[in-house]
Amino acid sequence: MSIFTRRNFLKSTVASMAVLGGVAVYWPKSGFAQPNVGMFNALKIPPLLDGREESGVQVYDLTMQNGITEFFEGYQTPTSGINGSYLGPTLKMREGSTVRLNVSNELGEPSTLHWHGMHLPARMDGGPHQVVNDGETWSPEFTIKQKAASLWYHPHLMGKTAEHVWRGMAGMILIEDSETDALPLPKRYGIDDVPLVLQDRMLTRDGRMDYRLSMHSRTMGMVGNIPFANGTYAPYFEATTTKLRLRVLNGSNASTYNLALNNGQSFTQIATDGGLLESPVSLTLLQLAPAERAELVVDLVAGEVVTLNNVTDGATGGGMMANENNNAVAFPVLEIRAANELTASAPPPENLTSITWLKEADAVKTRIFNLEMQMGMGRMSSGGNSHSINGKVLDMMHIDETVNLGDTEIWELRNVSMMPHPFHMHDVQFQILDRNGRPPAANEHGRKDVVMVNSGEVVRIIMKFEDYADPDAPFMYHCHILEHEDAGMMGQFVVV
Ligand SMILES: [Cu+2]
């Protein structure tokens, strides 16, 4: 094994094929290619921010800022982050507590911070309507009215979300509750309970991470050729327990990941976007669309090295463009090095939680959302209105849907385009009724705020609108391929 030097780094060829831990690695684009020397950087763990108590409110101070990140030794990459140069702290919150987030903007340009997956008043949501100008501080306050979950936060400025996330602004939010307190799950942050923010980025040969859209990336979404986990390139993690809980977030702009262990062993999914599944689900392959989260428990044997890979086998999607966006490239995501002596962890209990299942019969309305893509060259090159929902691109002055507080509704998502679109809606955690008439897989049978809708698919989701109504402040729904969102593949609903 050779030392990974700046010199052979630069010499590594584009479109190279290498073998890492038995997995062929192929990066089809220009820029840095994968080195063939294994995983050599300790996984960075974002700092945990508990907040400070101020008269019964948990207060978190977050500053959006620019900085320099050295992803590669000797290369200074201009980036943006929250309370740091890249990514942000992991925010720990508790169900029932009231939180205030002081969001200060030192970017030199407007942005926002959106609390993805959070049930909250629309004015506190941090969407495109809650712009934080340079030099200003925005302080939303709300009470956590949902169960334990791994959520996240990221900018959501109209037309700029993709670029701001690409530059590094994102972080995780871990909500805990009395139920998770009582469960024997791994919960020591950074030791056996580890956040894993997966992203891919494209760097130029001088180390810059410019956000530049080609006609292709404008249409398909921006896909990088360098995978990062928590902003770490080629990461390894030294595990000290027989069970490792990974809170995986697909924080990429457009890529879907298909995760599997290199030894072919199964792993256990215990939670989805909005919290615990009712029972653990054993998997050998997990597809994670942009913005989706999954909490996994990986079993380890003392002394072994296991790699979590993005694989091409079994990748799903459908449609002529399904193999875009990293479905067609394999690469290692995280190498897990188990210590020679491991502390024994308890297995995840069979009953993790109970979910109140919404009944189709209780839905007062079904709304249809056609997810579309126009293929005319004129549209594709015209600056981004090739993606739309129900024939419309976002108009921030127009309310697309009006929902009554307390109602249960079914939203029928029809992908009539040629590529998959991960659909996200704000305010609620929904449940998937069916995909093309068939019930969802066991690991999607839980609380969700993002659902992949594959080409040609009809996915029906059901949700209840509770607690918060405001006729003047809309929530958003949109494709979570950030380039599609920025191009207006987004709509607004109000709860009244
Ligand atoms: Cu999309």
Short mmCIF file of C-alpha atoms and ligand atoms in Angstrom, two decimals:
data_model
loop_
_atom_site.label_atom_id
_atom_site.label_comp_id
_atom_site.label_asym_id
_atom_site.label_seq_id
_atom_site.Cartn_x
_atom_site.Cartn_y
_atom_site.Cartn_z
CA MET A 1 0.00 0.00 0.00
CA SER A 2 1.48 3.28 -1.04
CA ILE A 3 1.31 6.56 0.72
CA PHE A 4 -1.35 8.84 -0.66
CA THR A 5 0.65 11.81 -1.83
CA ARG A 6 -0.30 15.02 -3.47
CA ARG A 7 1.65 13.91 -6.48
CA ASN A 8 -0.04 10.61 -7.25
CA PHE A 9 -3.30 12.24 -6.29
CA LEU A 10 -2.90 14.68 -9.13
CA LYS A 11 -1.75 11.97 -11.45
CA SER A 12 -4.73 9.74 -10.81
CA THR A 13 -6.64 9.49 -13.98
CA VAL A 14 -10.16 10.41 -14.74
CA ALA A 15 -12.55 7.63 -15.53
CA SER A 16 -10.22 5.39 -13.57
CA MET A 17 -11.07 1.97 -12.29
CA ALA A 18 -9.64 0.92 -8.96
CA VAL A 19 -10.40 -1.80 -6.48
CA LEU A 20 -11.10 -0.82 -2.89
CA GLY A 21 -11.99 -3.51 -0.41
CA GLY A 22 -13.15 -5.70 -3.24
CA VAL A 23 -15.31 -3.00 -4.74
CA ALA A 24 -14.58 -1.56 -8.13
CA VAL A 25 -14.44 2.20 -7.96
CA TYR A 26 -15.23 4.16 -11.02
CA TRP A 27 -15.52 7.89 -11.29
CA PRO A 28 -16.71 8.92 -14.69
CA LYS A 29 -16.19 12.65 -14.43
CA SER A 30 -13.21 14.96 -14.52
CA GLY A 31 -11.42 16.22 -11.45
CA PHE A 32 -9.95 14.13 -8.67
CA ALA A 33 -10.32 10.41 -9.10
CA GLN A 34 -10.48 7.86 -6.31
CA PRO A 35 -7.13 6.88 -4.85
CA ASN A 36 -6.47 3.17 -4.62
CA VAL A 37 -4.96 3.20 -1.16
CA GLY A 38 -7.93 2.51 1.08
CA MET A 39 -9.62 4.60 3.73
CA PHE A 40 -7.21 6.75 5.67
CA ASN A 41 -9.01 9.61 7.42
CA ALA A 42 -10.68 9.25 10.82
CA LEU A 43 -14.38 10.04 10.40
CA LYS A 44 -15.05 13.56 11.63
CA ILE A 45 -17.85 13.72 14.19
CA PRO A 46 -19.77 17.00 14.16
CA PRO A 47 -19.83 18.64 17.62
CA LEU A 48 -22.97 18.00 19.62
CA LEU A 49 -24.91 21.12 20.59
CA ASP A 50 -27.34 20.64 23.48
CA GLY A 51 -28.35 24.26 23.68
CA ARG A 52 -28.39 26.36 26.81
CA GLU A 53 -31.40 26.94 28.98
CA GLU A 54 -32.83 30.43 29.18
CA SER A 55 -36.06 30.76 31.19
CA GLY A 56 -37.31 27.36 30.17
CA VAL A 57 -36.26 27.63 26.53
CA GLN A 58 -33.36 25.67 25.01
CA VAL A 59 -31.37 28.16 22.99
CA TYR A 60 -29.01 27.25 20.14
CA ASP A 61 -26.68 29.78 18.54
CA LEU A 62 -25.99 29.04 14.89
CA THR A 63 -23.88 31.18 12.59
CA MET A 64 -23.83 30.64 8.85
CA GLN A 65 -20.31 31.50 7.77
CA ASN A 66 -17.73 31.10 5.03
CA GLY A 67 -14.44 29.41 5.62
CA ILE A 68 -11.69 27.21 4.29
CA THR A 69 -11.76 23.44 4.59
CA GLU A 70 -8.81 21.14 3.99
CA PHE A 71 -10.51 18.00 2.69
CA PHE A 72 -7.19 17.02 1.12
CA GLU A 73 -3.85 17.77 2.66
CA GLY A 74 -2.40 20.85 1.11
CA TYR A 75 -5.61 21.92 -0.63
CA GLN A 76 -7.54 24.90 0.74
CA THR A 77 -11.12 24.61 -0.35
CA PRO A 78 -13.43 27.61 0.13
CA THR A 79 -16.60 26.31 1.79
CA SER A 80 -19.48 27.41 4.00
CA GLY A 81 -20.76 25.92 7.21
CA ILE A 82 -22.63 26.56 10.42
CA ASN A 83 -20.41 27.44 13.41
CA GLY A 84 -17.52 26.13 11.33
CA SER A 85 -16.16 25.97 7.83
CA TYR A 86 -18.09 22.92 6.61
CA LEU A 87 -21.35 21.32 7.83
CA GLY A 88 -22.74 22.28 11.23
CA PRO A 89 -23.11 20.94 14.75
CA THR A 90 -25.53 18.13 15.56
CA LEU A 91 -28.40 19.68 17.50
CA LYS A 92 -29.82 17.60 20.32
CA MET A 93 -33.42 18.35 21.28
CA ARG A 94 -36.11 16.72 23.38
CA GLU A 95 -39.76 16.12 22.66
CA GLY A 96 -41.85 18.59 24.65
CA SER A 97 -39.13 21.18 25.05
CA THR A 98 -39.34 24.65 23.58
CA VAL A 99 -36.36 25.61 21.47
CA ARG A 100 -35.08 28.90 20.09
CA LEU A 101 -32.52 28.92 17.29
CA ASN A 102 -30.55 32.13 16.85
CA VAL A 103 -29.57 31.94 13.20
CA SER A 104 -26.96 34.58 12.36
CA ASN A 105 -25.89 35.19 8.80
CA GLU A 106 -22.26 36.12 8.13
CA LEU A 107 -22.18 34.79 4.57
CA GLY A 108 -22.20 38.12 2.78
CA GLU A 109 -25.42 37.15 1.04
CA PRO A 110 -28.95 36.10 2.07
CA SER A 111 -29.78 32.52 3.01
CA THR A 112 -32.17 30.59 5.26
CA LEU A 113 -32.03 27.59 7.58
CA HIS A 114 -34.85 25.09 7.31
CA TRP A 115 -35.58 22.47 9.98
CA HIS A 116 -36.18 19.49 7.72
CA GLY A 117 -38.73 17.02 9.08
CA MET A 118 -39.87 19.25 11.92
CA HIS A 119 -43.54 19.71 12.75
CA LEU A 120 -43.78 23.43 13.50
CA PRO A 121 -45.52 26.71 12.64
CA ALA A 122 -44.85 27.74 9.02
CA ARG A 123 -43.27 31.03 10.09
CA MET A 124 -40.61 29.12 12.04
CA ASP A 125 -39.87 26.69 9.19
CA GLY A 126 -36.89 28.47 7.63
CA GLY A 127 -38.19 28.00 4.12
CA PRO A 128 -37.87 30.46 1.22
CA HIS A 129 -40.13 32.96 2.99
CA GLN A 130 -37.90 33.26 6.08
CA VAL A 131 -34.92 34.94 4.47
CA VAL A 132 -32.07 35.84 6.78
CA ASN A 133 -30.13 38.72 5.26
CA ASP A 134 -26.41 39.16 5.64
CA GLY A 135 -25.59 40.56 9.07
CA GLU A 136 -29.00 39.70 10.49
CA THR A 137 -30.10 37.17 13.11
CA TRP A 138 -33.37 35.26 12.85
CA SER A 139 -34.67 33.58 16.01
CA PRO A 140 -37.48 31.12 15.43
CA GLU A 141 -39.00 29.51 18.52
CA PHE A 142 -41.21 26.44 18.68
CA THR A 143 -42.05 23.43 20.81
CA ILE A 144 -40.92 19.97 19.76
CA LYS A 145 -44.17 18.10 19.17
CA GLN A 146 -42.93 14.88 17.69
CA LYS A 147 -41.26 11.68 18.74
CA ALA A 148 -37.59 10.84 18.69
CA ALA A 149 -36.11 11.15 15.21
CA SER A 150 -33.03 12.05 13.20
CA LEU A 151 -33.89 15.24 11.34
CA TRP A 152 -31.61 17.74 9.67
CA TYR A 153 -31.25 21.40 8.78
CA HIS A 154 -30.09 23.14 5.63
CA PRO A 155 -30.55 26.38 3.67
CA HIS A 156 -33.74 26.74 1.62
CA LEU A 157 -33.35 30.06 -0.21
CA MET A 158 -35.29 30.20 -3.46
CA GLY A 159 -32.97 29.50 -6.36
CA LYS A 160 -29.92 29.15 -4.09
CA THR A 161 -30.62 26.08 -1.99
CA ALA A 162 -28.50 23.76 -4.10
CA GLU A 163 -25.46 26.04 -4.08
CA HIS A 164 -25.67 26.77 -0.36
CA VAL A 165 -26.00 23.11 0.56
CA TRP A 166 -23.24 22.20 -1.88
CA ARG A 167 -20.89 24.68 -0.19
CA GLY A 168 -21.42 22.78 3.06
CA MET A 169 -24.34 24.15 5.02
CA ALA A 170 -26.19 21.25 6.63
CA GLY A 171 -26.34 19.52 9.98
CA MET A 172 -28.33 16.91 11.84
CA ILE A 173 -30.97 17.31 14.55
CA LEU A 174 -31.46 14.44 16.98
CA ILE A 175 -34.74 14.48 18.86
CA GLU A 176 -34.92 12.20 21.88
CA ASP A 177 -37.92 11.32 24.03
CA SER A 178 -38.85 9.23 27.06
CA GLU A 179 -39.41 6.24 24.79
CA THR A 180 -35.86 6.24 23.42
CA ASP A 181 -34.54 6.94 26.93
CA ALA A 182 -35.97 3.59 28.00
CA LEU A 183 -34.83 1.57 24.96
CA PRO A 184 -31.52 -0.29 25.09
CA LEU A 185 -30.25 1.29 21.85
CA PRO A 186 -26.70 2.50 21.32
CA LYS A 187 -26.88 6.16 22.32
CA ARG A 188 -23.38 7.39 23.18
CA TYR A 189 -22.81 10.13 20.62
CA GLY A 190 -19.72 9.62 18.52
CA ILE A 191 -18.96 6.29 20.19
CA ASP A 192 -21.75 3.86 19.33
CA ASP A 193 -24.32 6.38 18.06
CA VAL A 194 -22.76 8.08 15.07
CA PRO A 195 -24.17 10.61 12.60
CA LEU A 196 -23.20 9.92 9.00
CA VAL A 197 -23.88 12.74 6.56
CA LEU A 198 -23.27 11.35 3.08
CA GLN A 199 -22.51 13.77 0.27
CA ASP A 200 -20.69 13.79 -3.01
CA ARG A 201 -18.81 16.78 -4.32
CA MET A 202 -16.81 17.77 -7.36
CA LEU A 203 -13.47 19.50 -6.87
CA THR A 204 -11.30 21.20 -9.41
CA ARG A 205 -7.64 20.24 -9.65
CA ASP A 206 -6.65 23.20 -7.50
CA GLY A 207 -9.04 22.09 -4.79
CA ARG A 208 -11.95 24.44 -5.33
CA MET A 209 -15.48 23.11 -4.99
CA ASP A 210 -17.20 25.46 -7.40
CA TYR A 211 -20.89 25.19 -7.93
CA ARG A 212 -21.24 25.36 -11.68
CA LEU A 213 -24.16 23.82 -13.49
CA SER A 214 -23.85 22.26 -16.88
CA MET A 215 -26.90 21.60 -18.97
CA HIS A 216 -26.68 18.02 -17.75
CA SER A 217 -26.47 18.83 -14.03
CA ARG A 218 -29.19 21.42 -14.37
CA THR A 219 -31.43 18.70 -15.70
CA MET A 220 -30.31 15.71 -13.65
CA GLY A 221 -29.04 17.44 -10.52
CA MET A 222 -25.47 18.11 -9.43
CA VAL A 223 -23.52 14.93 -8.85
CA GLY A 224 -19.97 14.89 -7.54
CA ASN A 225 -17.13 12.46 -8.08
CA ILE A 226 -15.79 12.59 -4.54
CA PRO A 227 -17.75 11.02 -1.70
CA PHE A 228 -17.63 12.57 1.76
CA ALA A 229 -19.02 11.35 5.07
CA ASN A 230 -19.32 14.17 7.61
CA GLY A 231 -17.03 16.14 5.33
CA THR A 232 -14.37 13.42 5.58
CA TYR A 233 -12.81 11.91 2.49
CA ALA A 234 -12.02 8.16 2.60
CA PRO A 235 -13.24 7.85 6.20
CA TYR A 236 -12.79 5.08 8.71
CA PHE A 237 -14.39 4.73 12.14
CA GLU A 238 -12.91 2.82 15.06
CA ALA A 239 -15.74 0.94 16.72
CA THR A 240 -15.54 -0.25 20.31
CA THR A 241 -18.94 -1.96 20.69
CA THR A 242 -20.58 -5.01 19.15
CA LYS A 243 -23.34 -2.84 17.74
CA LEU A 244 -22.83 0.44 15.95
CA ARG A 245 -25.78 2.75 15.38
CA LEU A 246 -25.36 4.90 12.29
CA ARG A 247 -27.75 7.78 11.74
CA VAL A 248 -27.37 8.07 8.00
CA LEU A 249 -28.46 11.19 6.15
CA ASN A 250 -28.30 11.46 2.40
CA GLY A 251 -27.19 15.07 2.32
CA SER A 252 -26.26 15.07 -1.35
CA ASN A 253 -27.79 17.45 -3.85
CA ALA A 254 -29.01 14.82 -6.26
CA SER A 255 -27.46 11.41 -5.70
CA THR A 256 -29.26 8.35 -4.50
CA TYR A 257 -27.14 5.88 -2.56
CA ASN A 258 -27.54 2.13 -2.40
CA LEU A 259 -25.86 0.99 0.78
CA ALA A 260 -24.60 -2.50 1.55
CA LEU A 261 -21.88 -4.08 3.65
CA ASN A 262 -18.88 -5.49 1.79
CA ASN A 263 -19.17 -8.83 3.59
CA GLY A 264 -22.71 -9.27 2.31
CA GLN A 265 -24.03 -9.39 5.85
CA SER A 266 -27.34 -7.94 6.83
CA PHE A 267 -27.75 -4.86 8.97
CA THR A 268 -30.76 -3.61 10.86
CA GLN A 269 -32.79 -0.51 10.14
CA ILE A 270 -34.45 0.82 13.26
CA ALA A 271 -35.67 4.24 12.15
CA THR A 272 -36.70 6.11 9.08
CA ASP A 273 -37.02 9.87 8.37
CA GLY A 274 -39.47 10.64 11.17
CA GLY A 275 -38.33 8.25 13.87
CA LEU A 276 -38.34 4.65 15.01
CA LEU A 277 -39.93 1.88 13.01
CA GLU A 278 -42.35 -0.27 15.01
CA SER A 279 -39.91 -3.19 14.72
CA PRO A 280 -36.35 -3.51 13.43
CA VAL A 281 -36.05 -4.48 9.78
CA SER A 282 -33.17 -6.65 8.57
CA LEU A 283 -31.69 -5.54 5.23
CA THR A 284 -28.75 -6.31 2.98
CA LEU A 285 -29.36 -3.28 0.74
CA LEU A 286 -30.77 0.12 1.60
CA GLN A 287 -31.66 2.74 -0.95
CA LEU A 288 -31.43 6.26 0.41
CA ALA A 289 -32.76 9.10 -1.75
CA PRO A 290 -31.64 12.71 -1.31
CA ALA A 291 -32.73 14.05 2.12
CA GLU A 292 -33.84 10.65 3.42
CA ARG A 293 -32.53 9.39 6.75
CA ALA A 294 -32.18 5.89 8.11
CA GLU A 295 -30.91 4.74 11.47
CA LEU A 296 -28.96 1.53 11.04
CA VAL A 297 -27.46 -0.89 13.54
CA VAL A 298 -24.41 -2.77 12.28
CA ASP A 299 -23.23 -5.93 14.08
CA LEU A 300 -19.51 -6.19 14.62
CA VAL A 301 -17.10 -8.95 15.55
CA ALA A 302 -13.90 -8.08 17.42
CA GLY A 303 -10.99 -7.28 15.13
CA GLU A 304 -12.89 -7.25 11.86
CA VAL A 305 -12.94 -4.55 9.24
CA VAL A 306 -16.27 -3.99 7.53
CA THR A 307 -16.94 -1.48 4.80
CA LEU A 308 -20.23 0.21 4.11
CA ASN A 309 -20.35 0.64 0.36
CA ASN A 310 -22.45 2.36 -2.20
CA VAL A 311 -23.15 -0.47 -4.62
CA THR A 312 -24.62 -0.83 -8.04
CA ASP A 313 -26.10 -4.27 -7.51
CA GLY A 314 -29.78 -4.16 -6.93
CA ALA A 315 -29.97 -0.45 -7.49
CA THR A 316 -33.53 0.42 -8.29
CA GLY A 317 -35.16 3.41 -9.81
CA GLY A 318 -36.64 2.59 -13.16
CA GLY A 319 -36.83 4.84 -16.16
CA MET A 320 -34.23 5.54 -18.79
CA MET A 321 -32.38 7.93 -16.51
CA ALA A 322 -32.45 5.81 -13.37
CA ASN A 323 -28.79 4.96 -13.63
CA GLU A 324 -27.75 8.56 -13.33
CA ASN A 325 -27.01 10.19 -10.01
CA ASN A 326 -24.65 7.63 -8.51
CA ASN A 327 -26.87 4.62 -8.97
CA ALA A 328 -24.27 3.49 -11.46
CA VAL A 329 -21.05 4.02 -9.50
CA ALA A 330 -19.72 1.95 -6.65
CA PHE A 331 -17.53 3.38 -3.92
CA PRO A 332 -16.77 2.84 -0.25
CA VAL A 333 -18.72 5.07 2.11
CA LEU A 334 -17.23 4.19 5.49
CA GLU A 335 -14.72 1.66 6.73
CA ILE A 336 -15.61 0.34 10.17
CA ARG A 337 -12.64 -0.99 12.14
CA ALA A 338 -13.75 -3.07 15.09
CA ALA A 339 -11.38 -3.03 18.06
CA ASN A 340 -9.80 -6.29 19.18
CA GLU A 341 -12.00 -6.17 22.27
CA LEU A 342 -15.55 -4.92 21.98
CA THR A 343 -18.04 -3.91 24.64
CA ALA A 344 -21.19 -6.01 24.25
CA SER A 345 -24.27 -4.04 23.18
CA ALA A 346 -27.88 -5.11 23.67
CA PRO A 347 -29.78 -6.10 20.53
CA PRO A 348 -32.47 -3.67 19.36
CA PRO A 349 -35.74 -4.74 21.00
CA GLU A 350 -38.44 -6.26 18.82
CA ASN A 351 -40.90 -3.54 19.82
CA LEU A 352 -39.35 -0.15 19.22
CA THR A 353 -42.41 2.08 19.20
CA SER A 354 -46.03 2.23 18.21
CA ILE A 355 -47.25 4.32 15.32
CA THR A 356 -50.79 5.62 14.96
CA TRP A 357 -51.61 4.49 11.43
CA LEU A 358 -53.77 6.89 9.46
CA LYS A 359 -56.73 5.25 7.78
CA GLU A 360 -57.56 5.75 4.15
CA ALA A 361 -61.24 5.96 5.11
CA ASP A 362 -60.49 8.99 7.28
CA ALA A 363 -59.03 10.99 4.41
CA VAL A 364 -61.36 13.81 3.36
CA LYS A 365 -59.53 14.55 0.15
CA THR A 366 -57.11 13.10 -2.40
CA ARG A 367 -54.83 15.58 -4.16
CA ILE A 368 -52.94 14.64 -7.29
CA PHE A 369 -49.40 15.80 -7.93
CA ASN A 370 -47.86 15.12 -11.32
CA LEU A 371 -44.08 15.22 -11.20
CA GLU A 372 -42.99 16.31 -14.64
CA MET A 373 -39.99 17.02 -16.79
CA GLN A 374 -40.10 18.68 -20.18
CA MET A 375 -37.52 17.37 -22.58
CA GLY A 376 -37.42 20.17 -25.15
CA MET A 377 -33.91 21.52 -25.65
CA GLY A 378 -35.20 25.05 -25.39
CA ARG A 379 -36.53 24.43 -21.92
CA MET A 380 -33.48 22.55 -20.73
CA SER A 381 -31.15 25.31 -21.73
CA SER A 382 -33.40 28.15 -20.69
CA GLY A 383 -32.24 28.30 -17.12
CA GLY A 384 -34.09 25.60 -15.39
CA ASN A 385 -37.81 25.35 -15.88
CA SER A 386 -37.65 21.83 -17.21
CA HIS A 387 -39.08 20.39 -13.98
CA SER A 388 -42.53 21.14 -12.67
CA ILE A 389 -45.41 19.88 -10.55
CA ASN A 390 -48.89 19.89 -12.06
CA GLY A 391 -47.63 21.99 -14.96
CA LYS A 392 -46.42 24.78 -12.69
CA VAL A 393 -43.08 26.03 -11.44
CA LEU A 394 -43.00 27.71 -8.06
CA ASP A 395 -44.54 31.15 -7.77
CA MET A 396 -43.84 32.34 -4.23
CA MET A 397 -46.82 34.70 -4.43
CA HIS A 398 -49.23 31.90 -5.29
CA ILE A 399 -50.74 29.36 -2.87
CA ASP A 400 -51.13 26.08 -4.71
CA GLU A 401 -53.06 24.08 -2.12
CA THR A 402 -55.20 25.02 0.88
CA VAL A 403 -55.62 22.42 3.58
CA ASN A 404 -57.94 22.46 6.59
CA LEU A 405 -56.43 22.07 10.03
CA GLY A 406 -57.28 18.68 11.49
CA ASP A 407 -57.88 17.04 8.14
CA THR A 408 -56.41 13.76 7.00
CA GLU A 409 -55.56 13.77 3.29
CA ILE A 410 -54.09 11.48 0.68
CA TRP A 411 -51.55 12.93 -1.72
CA GLU A 412 -51.15 10.91 -4.88
CA LEU A 413 -47.70 11.44 -6.37
CA ARG A 414 -47.47 10.50 -10.05
CA ASN A 415 -44.05 10.52 -11.62
CA VAL A 416 -44.73 11.09 -15.29
CA SER A 417 -41.10 11.97 -16.01
CA MET A 418 -38.17 9.78 -16.99
CA MET A 419 -36.17 10.01 -13.77
CA PRO A 420 -36.85 9.39 -10.08
CA HIS A 421 -37.85 12.36 -7.90
CA PRO A 422 -37.62 12.32 -4.09
CA PHE A 423 -40.76 14.16 -2.94
CA HIS A 424 -40.59 16.09 0.34
CA MET A 425 -43.27 17.98 2.19
CA HIS A 426 -42.86 20.31 5.13
CA ASP A 427 -44.78 20.36 8.44
CA VAL A 428 -45.89 16.73 8.56
CA GLN A 429 -44.56 13.23 8.81
CA PHE A 430 -46.60 11.20 6.35
CA GLN A 431 -47.15 7.48 5.85
CA ILE A 432 -46.84 5.63 2.56
CA LEU A 433 -50.07 3.88 1.61
CA ASP A 434 -48.83 2.19 -1.54
CA ARG A 435 -46.49 2.19 -4.52
CA ASN A 436 -48.31 1.31 -7.73
CA GLY A 437 -50.98 -0.24 -5.54
CA ARG A 438 -48.58 -2.36 -3.51
CA PRO A 439 -47.85 -1.75 0.17
CA PRO A 440 -44.48 -0.16 0.94
CA ALA A 441 -41.45 -2.21 1.98
CA ALA A 442 -41.13 -2.87 5.71
CA ASN A 443 -38.40 -0.25 6.09
CA GLU A 444 -40.65 2.41 4.54
CA HIS A 445 -43.54 1.47 6.80
CA GLY A 446 -42.98 4.32 9.23
CA ARG A 447 -42.94 8.10 9.56
CA LYS A 448 -41.61 9.69 6.42
CA ASP A 449 -41.01 13.19 5.12
CA VAL A 450 -39.28 12.21 1.86
CA VAL A 451 -40.40 9.49 -0.49
CA MET A 452 -38.69 8.41 -3.67
CA VAL A 453 -41.14 8.36 -6.56
CA ASN A 454 -39.63 6.38 -9.37
CA SER A 455 -40.27 7.00 -13.01
CA GLY A 456 -43.74 5.84 -13.95
CA GLU A 457 -44.69 5.19 -10.37
CA VAL A 458 -47.76 6.31 -8.47
CA VAL A 459 -47.08 6.64 -4.74
CA ARG A 460 -49.93 7.45 -2.39
CA ILE A 461 -49.08 9.04 0.94
CA ILE A 462 -51.40 9.91 3.81
CA MET A 463 -50.95 12.64 6.37
CA LYS A 464 -52.82 14.59 9.03
CA PHE A 465 -52.45 18.35 9.40
CA GLU A 466 -52.33 19.17 13.08
CA ASP A 467 -51.57 21.99 15.52
CA TYR A 468 -50.52 24.80 13.23
CA ALA A 469 -52.64 26.89 10.90
CA ASP A 470 -51.73 30.19 9.28
CA PRO A 471 -53.49 31.41 6.13
CA ASP A 472 -50.64 33.79 5.32
CA ALA A 473 -47.63 31.57 5.82
CA PRO A 474 -47.21 28.64 3.44
CA PHE A 475 -45.35 25.38 3.82
CA MET A 476 -43.47 23.98 0.84
CA TYR A 477 -43.60 20.67 -0.97
CA HIS A 478 -40.98 19.88 -3.57
CA CYS A 479 -38.56 17.53 -5.23
CA HIS A 480 -35.47 17.18 -3.03
CA ILE A 481 -33.07 16.99 -5.94
CA LEU A 482 -31.90 20.48 -5.07
CA GLU A 483 -31.37 21.58 -8.67
CA HIS A 484 -34.98 20.61 -9.43
CA GLU A 485 -36.19 22.46 -6.35
CA ASP A 486 -34.24 25.57 -7.32
CA ALA A 487 -35.68 25.34 -10.82
CA GLY A 488 -39.15 25.56 -9.31
CA MET A 489 -40.21 21.94 -8.92
CA MET A 490 -41.92 23.10 -5.76
CA GLY A 491 -45.32 24.24 -4.58
CA GLN A 492 -46.86 25.86 -1.50
CA PHE A 493 -49.70 24.85 0.78
CA VAL A 494 -51.32 26.70 3.63
CA VAL A 495 -53.12 25.13 6.55
CA VAL A 496 -56.20 27.13 7.56
CU CU B 1 -36.73 16.02 -9.05
#
